CSV table of C-alpha atoms in Angstrom, one decimal:
chain,number,residue,atom,x,y,z
A,1,MET,CA,-15.2,-50.2,23.0
A,2,GLY,CA,-18.6,-48.8,24.0
A,3,GLU,CA,-19.9,-52.2,25.0
A,4,GLU,CA,-16.9,-53.3,27.1
A,5,LEU,CA,-17.0,-53.0,30.9
A,6,HIS,CA,-14.9,-50.0,31.7
A,7,ASP,CA,-12.9,-50.0,34.9
A,8,HIS,CA,-13.6,-46.3,35.0
A,9,ASP,CA,-13.9,-46.3,38.8
A,10,ARG,CA,-11.7,-49.2,39.7
A,11,GLY,CA,-9.7,-49.2,42.8
A,12,LEU,CA,-11.7,-50.1,45.9
A,13,SER,CA,-8.8,-49.2,48.1
A,14,PHE,CA,-9.2,-45.6,46.8
A,15,ASP,CA,-13.0,-45.4,46.8
A,16,LEU,CA,-13.7,-47.3,50.1
A,17,PRO,CA,-12.4,-44.7,52.5
A,18,THR,CA,-14.4,-41.9,50.8
A,19,LEU,CA,-17.6,-43.9,50.6
A,20,GLN,CA,-17.3,-45.1,54.2
A,21,ARG,CA,-16.7,-41.6,55.4
A,22,ARG,CA,-19.7,-40.2,53.6
A,23,LYS,CA,-22.0,-43.1,54.7
A,24,MET,CA,-20.9,-42.7,58.3
A,25,ILE,CA,-21.7,-38.9,58.2
A,26,ARG,CA,-25.2,-39.7,57.0
A,27,LEU,CA,-25.6,-42.4,59.6
A,28,LEU,CA,-24.7,-40.1,62.4
A,29,ALA,CA,-26.9,-37.3,61.0
A,30,GLY,CA,-29.8,-39.7,61.1
A,31,VAL,CA,-29.5,-40.1,64.8
A,32,GLY,CA,-28.9,-36.4,65.4
A,33,LEU,CA,-25.2,-36.6,66.3
A,34,VAL,CA,-23.9,-34.7,63.2
A,35,PRO,CA,-25.7,-32.1,61.2
A,36,LEU,CA,-26.0,-33.1,57.5
A,37,VAL,CA,-25.8,-29.9,55.5
A,38,GLY,CA,-25.7,-28.9,51.8
A,39,CYS,CA,-26.3,-26.0,49.5
A,40,SER,CA,-28.3,-25.1,46.5
A,41,SER,CA,-28.7,-22.0,44.4
A,42,ASP,CA,-31.8,-23.2,42.7
A,43,ASP,CA,-34.5,-22.5,45.3
A,44,SER,CA,-34.5,-19.6,47.7
A,45,ASP,CA,-36.1,-21.8,50.5
A,46,GLY,CA,-33.7,-24.6,49.8
A,47,SER,CA,-36.5,-27.1,49.0
A,48,ALA,CA,-36.0,-29.8,46.4
A,49,SER,CA,-37.4,-29.3,42.9
A,50,ALA,CA,-37.6,-31.3,39.7
A,51,SER,CA,-39.7,-31.0,36.5
A,52,SER,CA,-39.5,-32.5,33.1
A,53,SER,CA,-41.3,-32.9,29.8
A,54,SER,CA,-40.6,-36.2,28.0
A,55,GLY,CA,-40.1,-36.7,24.3
A,56,PRO,CA,-37.3,-35.8,21.9
A,57,SER,CA,-39.0,-32.6,20.7
A,58,ALA,CA,-40.0,-31.3,24.1
A,59,GLY,CA,-38.0,-29.1,26.5
A,60,SER,CA,-37.1,-30.7,29.8
A,61,SER,CA,-35.5,-29.9,33.1
A,62,SER,CA,-34.4,-31.6,36.3
A,63,SER,CA,-32.7,-30.2,39.3
A,64,ALA,CA,-30.8,-31.5,42.3
A,65,ALA,CA,-32.3,-31.8,45.7
A,66,SER,CA,-31.2,-29.6,48.6
A,67,SER,CA,-30.9,-30.4,52.2
A,68,GLY,CA,-32.6,-27.2,53.2
A,69,SER,CA,-29.8,-26.0,55.4
A,70,ALA,CA,-28.2,-22.5,55.4
A,71,GLU,CA,-24.8,-24.1,55.9
A,72,CYS,CA,-22.8,-25.6,53.1
A,73,GLU,CA,-21.1,-29.0,52.7
A,74,THR,CA,-18.1,-29.4,50.4
A,75,ILE,CA,-18.6,-31.3,47.2
A,76,PRO,CA,-18.2,-35.0,47.7
A,77,GLY,CA,-14.8,-36.3,46.7
A,78,GLU,CA,-14.8,-39.0,44.0
A,79,THR,CA,-12.3,-41.0,42.1
A,80,ALA,CA,-10.9,-39.5,38.9
A,81,GLY,CA,-11.0,-43.0,37.3
A,82,PRO,CA,-8.4,-44.5,35.0
A,83,TYR,CA,-8.9,-41.9,32.2
A,84,PRO,CA,-8.1,-38.6,33.8
A,85,GLY,CA,-5.4,-37.3,31.3
A,86,ASP,CA,-3.9,-35.2,34.2
A,87,GLY,CA,-0.7,-37.1,34.4
A,88,SER,CA,-1.8,-39.4,37.3
A,89,ASN,CA,-2.3,-42.3,34.8
A,90,GLY,CA,-0.1,-41.8,31.8
A,91,VAL,CA,-0.7,-38.9,29.5
A,92,ASN,CA,-0.9,-35.4,30.8
A,93,VAL,CA,-3.1,-33.2,28.6
A,94,LEU,CA,-3.1,-30.3,31.1
A,95,LYS,CA,0.4,-29.3,30.0
A,96,GLU,CA,-0.5,-29.1,26.3
A,97,SER,CA,-0.9,-25.7,24.7
A,98,GLY,CA,-4.6,-25.2,23.8
A,99,VAL,CA,-6.1,-27.1,26.7
A,100,VAL,CA,-7.5,-23.8,28.2
A,101,ARG,CA,-10.7,-23.4,26.2
A,102,LYS,CA,-14.4,-23.2,26.5
A,103,ASP,CA,-15.4,-25.4,23.5
A,104,ILE,CA,-14.2,-28.9,24.1
A,105,THR,CA,-16.1,-30.7,21.3
A,106,SER,CA,-13.1,-30.8,19.1
A,107,SER,CA,-9.5,-32.0,19.6
A,108,PHE,CA,-6.7,-29.5,19.6
A,109,GLY,CA,-3.0,-29.3,18.7
A,110,THR,CA,-2.1,-31.9,16.1
A,111,ALA,CA,-5.4,-33.9,16.6
A,112,SER,CA,-8.4,-33.0,14.5
A,113,GLY,CA,-11.3,-35.2,15.6
A,114,LYS,CA,-14.6,-33.9,16.7
A,115,ALA,CA,-17.1,-35.5,19.1
A,116,GLU,CA,-20.6,-35.7,17.7
A,117,GLY,CA,-23.8,-35.7,19.8
A,118,VAL,CA,-26.6,-33.7,21.3
A,119,PRO,CA,-25.2,-30.3,22.4
A,120,LEU,CA,-24.6,-29.8,26.1
A,121,THR,CA,-23.3,-26.7,27.9
A,122,VAL,CA,-22.0,-27.3,31.3
A,123,THR,CA,-21.6,-24.4,33.9
A,124,LEU,CA,-20.0,-25.0,37.3
A,125,THR,CA,-20.1,-22.4,40.0
A,126,VAL,CA,-17.2,-22.8,42.4
A,127,VAL,CA,-17.9,-21.3,45.9
A,128,ASP,CA,-16.2,-21.2,49.2
A,129,ALA,CA,-17.8,-23.8,51.5
A,130,ALA,CA,-16.6,-22.1,54.6
A,131,SER,CA,-18.7,-19.0,53.7
A,132,GLY,CA,-21.8,-21.1,53.5
A,133,CYS,CA,-21.7,-21.1,49.7
A,134,GLY,CA,-21.9,-17.3,49.7
A,135,THR,CA,-18.5,-16.4,48.3
A,136,PRO,CA,-17.5,-17.2,44.7
A,137,LYS,CA,-14.0,-18.6,44.2
A,138,GLU,CA,-12.8,-16.2,41.5
A,139,GLY,CA,-9.5,-17.1,39.9
A,140,ALA,CA,-9.8,-20.9,40.6
A,141,ALA,CA,-9.6,-23.3,37.7
A,142,VAL,CA,-11.7,-26.3,36.6
A,143,TYR,CA,-10.5,-29.2,34.5
A,144,LEU,CA,-13.5,-31.1,33.0
A,145,TRP,CA,-13.6,-34.3,31.0
A,146,HIS,CA,-16.1,-37.0,30.0
A,147,CYS,CA,-16.7,-39.8,27.4
A,148,ASP,CA,-18.1,-39.4,24.0
A,149,ARG,CA,-21.5,-40.7,22.8
A,150,ASP,CA,-19.9,-44.2,22.2
A,151,GLY,CA,-18.7,-44.4,25.7
A,152,ASN,CA,-15.0,-43.8,24.7
A,153,TYR,CA,-12.5,-41.5,26.4
A,154,SER,CA,-10.1,-39.6,24.3
A,155,LEU,CA,-6.4,-40.4,24.9
A,156,TYR,CA,-7.2,-43.8,26.3
A,157,SER,CA,-10.0,-45.8,24.4
A,158,GLU,CA,-9.2,-47.8,21.3
A,159,GLY,CA,-9.7,-45.7,18.2
A,160,VAL,CA,-9.4,-42.4,19.9
A,161,THR,CA,-6.0,-42.6,21.6
A,162,GLU,CA,-4.7,-39.8,19.3
A,163,GLU,CA,-7.7,-37.5,20.1
A,164,ASN,CA,-8.0,-35.2,23.0
A,165,TYR,CA,-11.6,-33.9,22.6
A,166,LEU,CA,-14.0,-33.6,25.5
A,167,ARG,CA,-11.3,-32.2,27.8
A,168,GLY,CA,-10.6,-28.7,28.8
A,169,VAL,CA,-9.7,-26.1,31.4
A,170,GLN,CA,-11.4,-22.8,32.3
A,171,GLU,CA,-10.6,-20.1,34.9
A,172,THR,CA,-13.5,-19.1,37.1
A,173,ASP,CA,-14.8,-15.5,36.7
A,174,ALA,CA,-16.0,-13.0,39.3
A,175,LYS,CA,-19.1,-15.2,39.9
A,176,GLY,CA,-17.0,-18.3,40.4
A,177,GLN,CA,-18.2,-19.8,37.1
A,178,VAL,CA,-16.8,-21.7,34.3
A,179,THR,CA,-18.7,-22.8,31.2
A,180,PHE,CA,-17.9,-25.6,28.7
A,181,THR,CA,-19.5,-26.2,25.4
A,182,SER,CA,-19.7,-30.0,24.8
A,183,ILE,CA,-21.9,-32.9,23.8
A,184,PHE,CA,-24.1,-35.1,26.0
A,185,PRO,CA,-22.0,-38.1,27.1
A,186,ALA,CA,-23.0,-41.8,26.7
A,187,CYS,CA,-24.1,-44.2,29.4
A,188,TYR,CA,-21.6,-47.0,29.2
A,189,THR,CA,-21.7,-50.4,30.8
A,190,GLY,CA,-21.7,-50.2,34.6
A,191,ARG,CA,-21.8,-46.4,35.2
A,192,TRP,CA,-24.5,-43.8,35.5
A,193,PRO,CA,-24.1,-41.0,32.9
A,194,HIS,CA,-21.6,-38.5,34.5
A,195,ILE,CA,-19.0,-35.9,33.9
A,196,HIS,CA,-15.6,-35.7,35.7
A,197,PHE,CA,-14.0,-32.5,37.0
A,198,GLU,CA,-11.1,-31.3,39.1
A,199,VAL,CA,-10.9,-28.0,40.9
A,200,TYR,CA,-7.5,-26.2,41.2
A,201,GLY,CA,-6.6,-23.1,43.2
A,202,SER,CA,-5.4,-21.3,40.1
A,203,LEU,CA,-5.0,-21.6,36.3
A,204,GLU,CA,-1.3,-22.0,36.8
A,205,ASP,CA,-1.9,-25.0,39.2
A,206,ALA,CA,-4.2,-26.6,36.7
A,207,THR,CA,-1.9,-26.3,33.7
A,208,ASN,CA,0.9,-27.7,35.8
A,209,ALA,CA,-1.4,-30.5,37.1
A,210,THR,CA,-0.5,-29.7,40.7
A,211,SER,CA,-2.4,-28.9,43.9
A,212,ILE,CA,-5.8,-30.3,43.2
A,213,THR,CA,-8.4,-28.7,45.5
A,214,ALA,CA,-11.2,-31.2,44.8
A,215,THR,CA,-12.0,-34.1,42.5
A,216,SER,CA,-15.6,-35.1,41.9
A,217,GLN,CA,-18.3,-36.1,39.4
A,218,LEU,CA,-21.5,-34.5,38.0
A,219,ALA,CA,-24.5,-36.8,37.6
A,220,LEU,CA,-27.1,-36.3,34.8
A,221,PRO,CA,-30.8,-36.7,35.5
A,222,LYS,CA,-32.7,-39.8,34.2
A,223,ASP,CA,-35.5,-38.0,32.4
A,224,VAL,CA,-33.1,-36.0,30.2
A,225,CYS,CA,-30.8,-39.0,29.6
A,226,ASP,CA,-33.8,-41.0,28.4
A,227,THR,CA,-34.8,-38.3,26.0
A,228,VAL,CA,-31.3,-37.8,24.6
A,229,TYR,CA,-30.6,-41.6,24.3
A,230,ALA,CA,-33.8,-42.0,22.2
A,231,THR,CA,-32.0,-40.0,19.4
A,232,ASP,CA,-29.6,-41.3,16.7
A,233,GLY,CA,-26.1,-42.3,17.8
A,234,TYR,CA,-26.9,-43.2,21.4
A,235,ASP,CA,-28.3,-46.6,20.8
A,236,ARG,CA,-25.9,-48.4,23.1
A,237,SER,CA,-26.8,-46.1,26.0
A,238,VAL,CA,-30.4,-47.2,26.0
A,239,GLN,CA,-29.6,-50.8,27.0
A,240,ASN,CA,-27.0,-49.7,29.5
A,241,MET,CA,-29.3,-47.2,31.2
A,242,GLY,CA,-31.9,-50.0,31.6
A,243,GLN,CA,-29.5,-51.8,33.9
A,244,LEU,CA,-28.6,-48.9,36.2
A,245,SER,CA,-30.0,-46.4,38.7
A,246,LEU,CA,-28.5,-43.6,40.7
A,247,GLU,CA,-29.2,-45.6,43.8
A,248,THR,CA,-27.2,-48.6,42.5
A,249,ASP,CA,-24.4,-46.8,40.8
A,250,ASN,CA,-21.1,-47.5,42.6
A,251,ILE,CA,-20.2,-43.8,42.9
A,252,PHE,CA,-23.6,-42.1,43.4
A,253,SER,CA,-25.3,-44.8,45.5
A,254,ASP,CA,-24.2,-43.2,48.8
A,255,GLY,CA,-25.8,-39.9,48.0
A,256,TYR,CA,-26.0,-37.6,44.9
A,257,ASP,CA,-28.0,-34.5,46.0
A,258,GLN,CA,-25.0,-32.3,45.6
A,259,GLN,CA,-23.9,-33.8,42.3
A,260,LEU,CA,-27.1,-34.1,40.3
A,261,ALA,CA,-27.0,-31.2,37.8
A,262,THR,CA,-29.9,-28.9,37.1
A,263,THR,CA,-30.5,-29.7,33.4
A,264,LYS,CA,-32.7,-27.9,31.0
A,265,GLY,CA,-33.3,-27.7,27.2
A,266,SER,CA,-34.2,-29.9,24.3
A,267,VAL,CA,-32.7,-32.2,21.7
A,268,GLU,CA,-33.2,-29.5,19.0
A,269,LYS,CA,-31.7,-26.6,20.9
A,270,GLY,CA,-29.3,-28.5,23.1
A,271,TYR,CA,-29.2,-28.8,26.9
A,272,THR,CA,-27.6,-26.8,29.8
A,273,ALA,CA,-26.4,-28.5,32.9
A,274,THR,CA,-25.5,-26.4,36.0
A,275,LEU,CA,-24.0,-27.3,39.4
A,276,THR,CA,-22.7,-25.5,42.4
A,277,VAL,CA,-19.4,-26.8,43.6
A,278,PRO,CA,-18.5,-25.9,47.2
A,279,VAL,CA,-14.8,-26.3,48.0
């Protein structure tokens, strides 16, 4: 289960066009032919920032880097992987009553399992890329899912096929925000710690699993991961993290500035992860 090599991002035929497109944009930007732009709400001058305090009892924070441009690039598109639960690969949890919820730590409906782990609150701010990240997308919807602390995905992995925890949908508010209460995911073999999400034009679109606006992944910063994985229950993640880096991950290796979440908190009080999602 947690030790096996997940084919979470299988399908080179799907991933290759996206990766090649993004690498070509960066290549052209490097020679001045195409402007490489991005957005960040963390720093008023758009400069990169990151800070942390190590140790399980210490608070820590990390933030994504910004390109420093006033313009805004849409969130990089990524594969949903083989465990989406959106009907594209078997089961469709989006049509189940109860999937629209803030707290995704427990299963809903006839399932009763609960995911254990260090608390994590995830807030995504969906904005209009055409406006330069200045206009929130109120009334959009976000479907978010990730693995548990053993590296297993509900609905798919052995032992949790009857569970549907760590999956949920929220509608964006006037600020374009959605917030999910969850647990810190594991680092399983072959993938950097991450969270999947899909953006829909409306809650109706999301619960009918139609008209996906964007599919992407949120990356979690190394210093926070190291701190969390030093706690009980995340033993497998320590070894897996030691074999990976953001630069070698098969999804984030072509650039992760727009996907690296700003993460703050502590093991005792839990963590918050925030990310701006231009669409």
